[in-house]
CSV table of C-alpha atoms and ligand atoms in Angstrom, one decimal:
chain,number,residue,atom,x,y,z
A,12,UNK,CA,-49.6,-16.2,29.6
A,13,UNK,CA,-45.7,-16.1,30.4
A,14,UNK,CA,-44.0,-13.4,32.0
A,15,UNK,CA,-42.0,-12.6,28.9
A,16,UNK,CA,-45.2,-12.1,26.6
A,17,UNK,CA,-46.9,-10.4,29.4
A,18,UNK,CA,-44.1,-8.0,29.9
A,19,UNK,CA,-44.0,-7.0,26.3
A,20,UNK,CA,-46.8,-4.7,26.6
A,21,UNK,CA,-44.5,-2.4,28.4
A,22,UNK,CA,-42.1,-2.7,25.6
A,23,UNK,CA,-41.7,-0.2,22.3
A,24,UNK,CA,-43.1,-1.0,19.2
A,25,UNK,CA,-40.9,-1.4,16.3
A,26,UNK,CA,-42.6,1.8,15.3
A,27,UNK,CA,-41.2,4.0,18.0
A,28,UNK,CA,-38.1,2.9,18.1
A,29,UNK,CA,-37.6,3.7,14.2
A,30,UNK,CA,-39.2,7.3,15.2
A,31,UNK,CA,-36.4,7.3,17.8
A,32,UNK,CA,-33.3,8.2,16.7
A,33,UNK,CA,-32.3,9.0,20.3
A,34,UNK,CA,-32.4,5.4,21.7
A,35,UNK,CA,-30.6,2.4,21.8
A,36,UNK,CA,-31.2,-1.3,23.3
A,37,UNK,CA,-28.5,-1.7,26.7
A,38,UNK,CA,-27.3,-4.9,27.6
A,39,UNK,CA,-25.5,-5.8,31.3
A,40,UNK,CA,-23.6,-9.4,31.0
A,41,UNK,CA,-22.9,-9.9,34.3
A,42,UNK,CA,-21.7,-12.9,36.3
A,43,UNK,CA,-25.6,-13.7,37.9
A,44,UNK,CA,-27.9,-12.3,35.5
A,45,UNK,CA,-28.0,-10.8,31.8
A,46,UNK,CA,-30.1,-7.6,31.5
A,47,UNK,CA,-31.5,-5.3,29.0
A,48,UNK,CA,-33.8,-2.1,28.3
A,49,UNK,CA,-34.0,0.1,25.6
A,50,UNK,CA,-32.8,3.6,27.1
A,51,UNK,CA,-33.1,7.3,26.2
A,52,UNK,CA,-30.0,8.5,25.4
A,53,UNK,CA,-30.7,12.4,26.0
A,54,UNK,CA,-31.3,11.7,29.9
A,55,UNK,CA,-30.3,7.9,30.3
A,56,UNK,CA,-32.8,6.8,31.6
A,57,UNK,CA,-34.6,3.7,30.8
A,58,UNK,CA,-37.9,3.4,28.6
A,59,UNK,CA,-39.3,0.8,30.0
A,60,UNK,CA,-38.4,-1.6,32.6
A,61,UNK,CA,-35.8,-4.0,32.2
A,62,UNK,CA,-35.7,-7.5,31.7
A,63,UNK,CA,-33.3,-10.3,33.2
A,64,UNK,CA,-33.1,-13.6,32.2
A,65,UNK,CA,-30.4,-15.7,34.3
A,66,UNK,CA,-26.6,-15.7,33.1
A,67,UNK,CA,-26.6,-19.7,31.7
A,68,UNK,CA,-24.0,-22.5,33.1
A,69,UNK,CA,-21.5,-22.7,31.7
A,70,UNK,CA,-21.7,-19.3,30.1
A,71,UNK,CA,-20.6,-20.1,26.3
A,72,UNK,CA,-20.3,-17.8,23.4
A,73,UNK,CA,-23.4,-19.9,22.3
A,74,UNK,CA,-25.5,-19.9,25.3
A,75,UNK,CA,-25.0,-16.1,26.3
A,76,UNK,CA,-25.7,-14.7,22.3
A,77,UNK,CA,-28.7,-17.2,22.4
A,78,UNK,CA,-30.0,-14.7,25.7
A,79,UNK,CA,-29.0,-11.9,24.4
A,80,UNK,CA,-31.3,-12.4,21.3
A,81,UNK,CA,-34.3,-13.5,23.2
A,82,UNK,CA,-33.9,-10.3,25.2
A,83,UNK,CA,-33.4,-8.2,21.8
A,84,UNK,CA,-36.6,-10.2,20.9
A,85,UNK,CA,-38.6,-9.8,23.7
A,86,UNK,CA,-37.9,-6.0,22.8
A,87,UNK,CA,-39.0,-6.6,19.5
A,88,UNK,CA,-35.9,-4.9,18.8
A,89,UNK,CA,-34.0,-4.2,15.1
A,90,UNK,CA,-31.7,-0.8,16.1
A,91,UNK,CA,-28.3,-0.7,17.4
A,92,UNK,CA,-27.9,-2.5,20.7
A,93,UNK,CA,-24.9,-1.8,23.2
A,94,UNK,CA,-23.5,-4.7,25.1
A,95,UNK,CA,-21.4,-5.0,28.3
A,96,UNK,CA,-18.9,-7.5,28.7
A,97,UNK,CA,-16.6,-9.0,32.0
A,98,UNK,CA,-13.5,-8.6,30.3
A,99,UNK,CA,-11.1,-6.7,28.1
A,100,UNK,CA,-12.7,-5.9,25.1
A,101,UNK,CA,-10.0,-4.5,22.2
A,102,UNK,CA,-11.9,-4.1,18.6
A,103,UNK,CA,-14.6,-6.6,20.0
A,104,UNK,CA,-12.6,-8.9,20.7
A,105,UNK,CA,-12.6,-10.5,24.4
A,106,UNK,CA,-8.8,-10.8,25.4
A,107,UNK,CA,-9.6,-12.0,28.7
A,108,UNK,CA,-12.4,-14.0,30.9
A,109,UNK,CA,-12.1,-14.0,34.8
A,110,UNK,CA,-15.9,-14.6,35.7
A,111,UNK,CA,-17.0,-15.9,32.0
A,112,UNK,CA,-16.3,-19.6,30.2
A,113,UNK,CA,-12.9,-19.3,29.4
A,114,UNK,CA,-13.8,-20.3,25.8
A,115,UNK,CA,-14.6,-16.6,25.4
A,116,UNK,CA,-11.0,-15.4,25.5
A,117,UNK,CA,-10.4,-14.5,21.4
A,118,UNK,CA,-14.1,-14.3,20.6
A,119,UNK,CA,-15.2,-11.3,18.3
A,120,UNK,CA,-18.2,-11.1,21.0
A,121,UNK,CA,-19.5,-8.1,18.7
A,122,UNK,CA,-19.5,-10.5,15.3
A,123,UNK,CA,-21.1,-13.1,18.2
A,124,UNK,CA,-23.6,-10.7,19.5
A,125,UNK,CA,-24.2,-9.8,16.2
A,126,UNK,CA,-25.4,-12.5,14.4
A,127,UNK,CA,-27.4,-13.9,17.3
A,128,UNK,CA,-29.7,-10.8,17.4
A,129,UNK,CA,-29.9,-9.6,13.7
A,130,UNK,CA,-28.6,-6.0,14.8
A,131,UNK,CA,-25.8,-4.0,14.8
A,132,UNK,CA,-24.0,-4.8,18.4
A,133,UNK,CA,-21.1,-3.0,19.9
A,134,UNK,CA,-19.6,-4.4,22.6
A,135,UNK,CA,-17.5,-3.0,25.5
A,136,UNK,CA,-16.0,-3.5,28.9
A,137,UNK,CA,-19.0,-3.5,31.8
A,138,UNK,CA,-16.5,-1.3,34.4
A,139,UNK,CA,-16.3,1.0,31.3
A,140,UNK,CA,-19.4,1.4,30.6
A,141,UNK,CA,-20.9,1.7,34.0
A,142,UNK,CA,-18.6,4.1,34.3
A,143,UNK,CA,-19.5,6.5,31.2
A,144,UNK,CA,-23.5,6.6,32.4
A,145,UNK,CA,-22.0,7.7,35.7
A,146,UNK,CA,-19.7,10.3,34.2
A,147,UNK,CA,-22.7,11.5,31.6
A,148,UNK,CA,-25.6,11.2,34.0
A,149,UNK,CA,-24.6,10.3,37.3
A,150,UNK,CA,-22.1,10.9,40.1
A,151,UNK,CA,-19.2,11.8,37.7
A,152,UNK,CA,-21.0,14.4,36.3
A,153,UNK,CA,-19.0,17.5,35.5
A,154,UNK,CA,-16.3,16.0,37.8
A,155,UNK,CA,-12.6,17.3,36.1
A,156,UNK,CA,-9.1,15.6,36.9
A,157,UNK,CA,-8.5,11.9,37.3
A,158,UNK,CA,-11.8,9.8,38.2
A,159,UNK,CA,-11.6,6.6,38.9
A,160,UNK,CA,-15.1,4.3,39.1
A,161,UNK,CA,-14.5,0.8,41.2
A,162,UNK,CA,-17.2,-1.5,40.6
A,163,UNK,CA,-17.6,-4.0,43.1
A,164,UNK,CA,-19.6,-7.1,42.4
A,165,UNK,CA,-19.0,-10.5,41.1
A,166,UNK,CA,-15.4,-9.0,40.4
A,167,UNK,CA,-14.0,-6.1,40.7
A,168,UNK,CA,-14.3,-3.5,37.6
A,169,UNK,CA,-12.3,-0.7,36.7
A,170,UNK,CA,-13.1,2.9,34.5
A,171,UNK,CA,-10.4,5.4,34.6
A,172,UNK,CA,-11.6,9.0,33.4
A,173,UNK,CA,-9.2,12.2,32.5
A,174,UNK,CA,-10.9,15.0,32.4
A,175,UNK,CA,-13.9,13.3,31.1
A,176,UNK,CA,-11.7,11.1,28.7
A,177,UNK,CA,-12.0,7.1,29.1
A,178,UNK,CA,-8.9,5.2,29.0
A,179,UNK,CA,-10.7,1.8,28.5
A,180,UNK,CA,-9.6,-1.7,29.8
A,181,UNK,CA,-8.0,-0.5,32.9
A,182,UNK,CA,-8.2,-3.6,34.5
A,183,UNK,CA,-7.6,-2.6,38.4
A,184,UNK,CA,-9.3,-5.4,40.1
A,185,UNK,CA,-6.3,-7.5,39.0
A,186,UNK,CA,-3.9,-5.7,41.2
A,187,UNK,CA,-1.8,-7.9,43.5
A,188,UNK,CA,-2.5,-7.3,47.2
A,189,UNK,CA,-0.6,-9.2,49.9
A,190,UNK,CA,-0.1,-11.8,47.2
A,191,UNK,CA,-3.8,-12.2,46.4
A,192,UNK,CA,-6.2,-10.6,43.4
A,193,UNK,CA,-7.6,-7.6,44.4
A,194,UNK,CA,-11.1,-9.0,43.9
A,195,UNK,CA,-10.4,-12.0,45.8
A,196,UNK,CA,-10.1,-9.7,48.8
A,197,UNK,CA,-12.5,-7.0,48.1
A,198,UNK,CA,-14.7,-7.8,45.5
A,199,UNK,CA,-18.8,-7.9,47.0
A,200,UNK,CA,-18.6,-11.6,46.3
A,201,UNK,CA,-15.6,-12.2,48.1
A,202,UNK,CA,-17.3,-10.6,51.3
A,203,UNK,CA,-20.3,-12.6,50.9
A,204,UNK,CA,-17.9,-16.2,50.7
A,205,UNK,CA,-15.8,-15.1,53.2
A,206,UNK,CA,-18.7,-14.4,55.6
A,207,UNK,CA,-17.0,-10.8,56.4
A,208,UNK,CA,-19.1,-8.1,58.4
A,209,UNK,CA,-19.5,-4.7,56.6
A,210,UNK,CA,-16.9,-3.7,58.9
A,211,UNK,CA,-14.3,-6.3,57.9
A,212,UNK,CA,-14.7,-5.9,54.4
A,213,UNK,CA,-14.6,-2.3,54.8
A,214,UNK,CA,-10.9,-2.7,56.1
A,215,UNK,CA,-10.3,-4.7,52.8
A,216,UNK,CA,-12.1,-2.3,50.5
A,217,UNK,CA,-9.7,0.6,51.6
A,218,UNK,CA,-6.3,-1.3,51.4
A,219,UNK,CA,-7.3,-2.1,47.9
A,220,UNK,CA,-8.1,1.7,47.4
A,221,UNK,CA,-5.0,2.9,49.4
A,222,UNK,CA,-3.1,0.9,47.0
A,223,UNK,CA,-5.0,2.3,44.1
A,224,UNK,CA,-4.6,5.9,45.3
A,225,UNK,CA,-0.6,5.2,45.8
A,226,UNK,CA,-0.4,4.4,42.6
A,227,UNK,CA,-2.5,6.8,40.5
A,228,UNK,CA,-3.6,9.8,42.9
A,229,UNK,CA,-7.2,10.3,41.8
A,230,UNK,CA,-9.1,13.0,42.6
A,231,UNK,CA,-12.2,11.2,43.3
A,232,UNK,CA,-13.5,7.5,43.2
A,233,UNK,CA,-16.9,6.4,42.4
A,234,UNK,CA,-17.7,2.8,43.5
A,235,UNK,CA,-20.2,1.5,41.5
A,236,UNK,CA,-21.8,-2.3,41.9
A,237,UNK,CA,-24.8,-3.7,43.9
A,238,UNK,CA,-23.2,-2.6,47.3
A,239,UNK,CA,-23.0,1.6,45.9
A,240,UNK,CA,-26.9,1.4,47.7
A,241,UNK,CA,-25.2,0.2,51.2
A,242,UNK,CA,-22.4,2.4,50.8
A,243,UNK,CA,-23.6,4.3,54.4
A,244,UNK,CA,-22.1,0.7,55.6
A,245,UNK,CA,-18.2,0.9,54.2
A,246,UNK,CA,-17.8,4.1,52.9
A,247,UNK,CA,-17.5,6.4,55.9
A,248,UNK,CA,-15.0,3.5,57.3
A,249,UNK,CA,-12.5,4.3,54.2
A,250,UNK,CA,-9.5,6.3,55.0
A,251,UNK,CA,-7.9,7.4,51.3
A,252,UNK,CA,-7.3,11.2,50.6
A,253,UNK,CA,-9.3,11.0,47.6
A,254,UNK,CA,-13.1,12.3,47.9
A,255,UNK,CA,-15.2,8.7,47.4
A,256,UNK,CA,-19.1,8.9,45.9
A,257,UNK,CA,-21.2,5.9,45.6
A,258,UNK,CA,-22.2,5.3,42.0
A,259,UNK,CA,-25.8,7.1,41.3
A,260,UNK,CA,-27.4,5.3,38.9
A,261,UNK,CA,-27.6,1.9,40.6
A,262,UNK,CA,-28.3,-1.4,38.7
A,263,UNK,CA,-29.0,0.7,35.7
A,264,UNK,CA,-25.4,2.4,34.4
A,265,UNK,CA,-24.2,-0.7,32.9
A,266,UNK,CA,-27.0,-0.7,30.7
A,267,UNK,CA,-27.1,3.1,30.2
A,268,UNK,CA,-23.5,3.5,29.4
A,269,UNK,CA,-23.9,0.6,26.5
A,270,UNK,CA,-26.8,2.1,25.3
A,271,UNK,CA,-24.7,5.3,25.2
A,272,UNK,CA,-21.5,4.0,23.3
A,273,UNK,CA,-23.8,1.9,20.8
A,274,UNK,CA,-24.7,5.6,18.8
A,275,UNK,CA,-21.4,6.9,20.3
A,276,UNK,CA,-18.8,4.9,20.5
B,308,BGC,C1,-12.8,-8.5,34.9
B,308,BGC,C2,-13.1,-7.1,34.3
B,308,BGC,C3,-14.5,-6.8,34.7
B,308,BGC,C4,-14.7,-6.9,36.2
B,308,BGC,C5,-16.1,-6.6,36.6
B,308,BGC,C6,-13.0,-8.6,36.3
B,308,BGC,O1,-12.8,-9.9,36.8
B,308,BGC,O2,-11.4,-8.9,34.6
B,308,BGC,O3,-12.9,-7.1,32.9
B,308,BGC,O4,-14.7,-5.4,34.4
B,308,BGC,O5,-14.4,-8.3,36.6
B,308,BGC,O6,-17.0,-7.5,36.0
């Protein structure tokens, strides 16, 4: 039996999820993989575990909806579905691609999503949504003022929250430092390329903040992204006046924080 079928008995039945008003299926399109879980949307937690499938090469309109619908299938799944995106998302419409095929810039990835999967599909920016699970469930929680979340991964992701507010498609990972992308410097990938200890990176991480916090003056950053679980390893090392948190709810915000804005976004 393959892993797919086999993992299906995990999975809801149509059944429940109709007798579920209170879920919705999250989807993470990230640079390395593409995953999905149906979540609770009262405590944000996932129902069941996720699945991952690959991200494909190149990563087309065509070839990600055609993963995004066997996921939504292997779900057996027919309710709303929230989807993250790398990339400014306006009316659900991607108006940029730094770590995607560039063929994605101009695609209504909602109408795309959409009619690969047979459901409703909203889609957002994956900084953004990461960063709403965090501010609903996780380390953001209750937090006042001006948060900002910094997801470090592939890229680097942005979320910008006033007093609980999201101003979406903040794009801070673009900033210009020393004449180079921010997430050229200080992104997790760019550590890992550039063979940098946790200690050197660590310097890079909090220029890019410095440079964040000189321009905005938030009250407290959340870094989000694979590396908030090693945050012991760069976070005491950062020197910005602004309290920093690691991100609380792991691998799984993304996918929360879709599965969130599909019923209330
Ligand atoms: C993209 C953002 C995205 C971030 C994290 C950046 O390169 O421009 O839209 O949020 O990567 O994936």
């Amino acid at each position: 039996m393959s892993a797919s079928l086999s993992s299906t008995r995990d999975h809801l039945s149509m059944s429940e999820q109709a007798a579920s008003e209170r879920s919705a299926l999250g989807v993470d399109i990230g640079g390395s993989g593409i995953k999905a879980a149906p979540v609770d949307l009262a405590s944000g937690q996932l129902l069941t575990r996720r699945e991952r499938i690959p991200t494909p090469e190149p990563s087309t309109p065509a070839a990600v909806g055609e993963i995004v619908a066997e996921l939504a299938r292997r779900f057996e799944w027919t309710g709303p579905i929230g989807c993250t995106f790398p990339a400014v998302i306006k009316r659900g419409v991607a108006l940029s691609a730094a770590n995607v095929d560039k063929s994605w810039i101009g695609t209504d990835v909602d109408a795309v999503m959409s009619a690969a999967t047979g459901c409703a599909v909203t889609v957002m920016n994956d900084a953004d949504a990461a960063g709403v699970a965090e501010m609903r469930w996780g380390a953001g929680r209750g937090e006042e003022g001006l948060v900002i979340m910094i997801t470090l991964g592939t890229g680097i992701g942005s979320a910008l929250f006033i007093d609980g507010i999201l101003v979406p498609n903040t794009e801070l990972g673009h900033l210009e430092i020393r004449g180079k992308d921010a997430e050229a410097r200080a992104s997790a990938n760019a550590r890992e390329d550039r063979k940098l200890s946790w200690h050197e990176w660590a310097e890079d991480v909090d220029e890019y903040l410095r440079h964040v916090e000189h321009l905005l003056s938030p009250d407290l950053f959340i870094i989000g992204g694979g590396v908030s679980t090693k945050a012991d390893r760069f976070v005491p090392r950062l020197t910005v006046t602004a309290r920093v948190v690691p991100a609380a709810m792991g691998n799984d915000a993304g996918i929360a924080g879709a599965a969130h804005l599909a019923r209330n976004g």
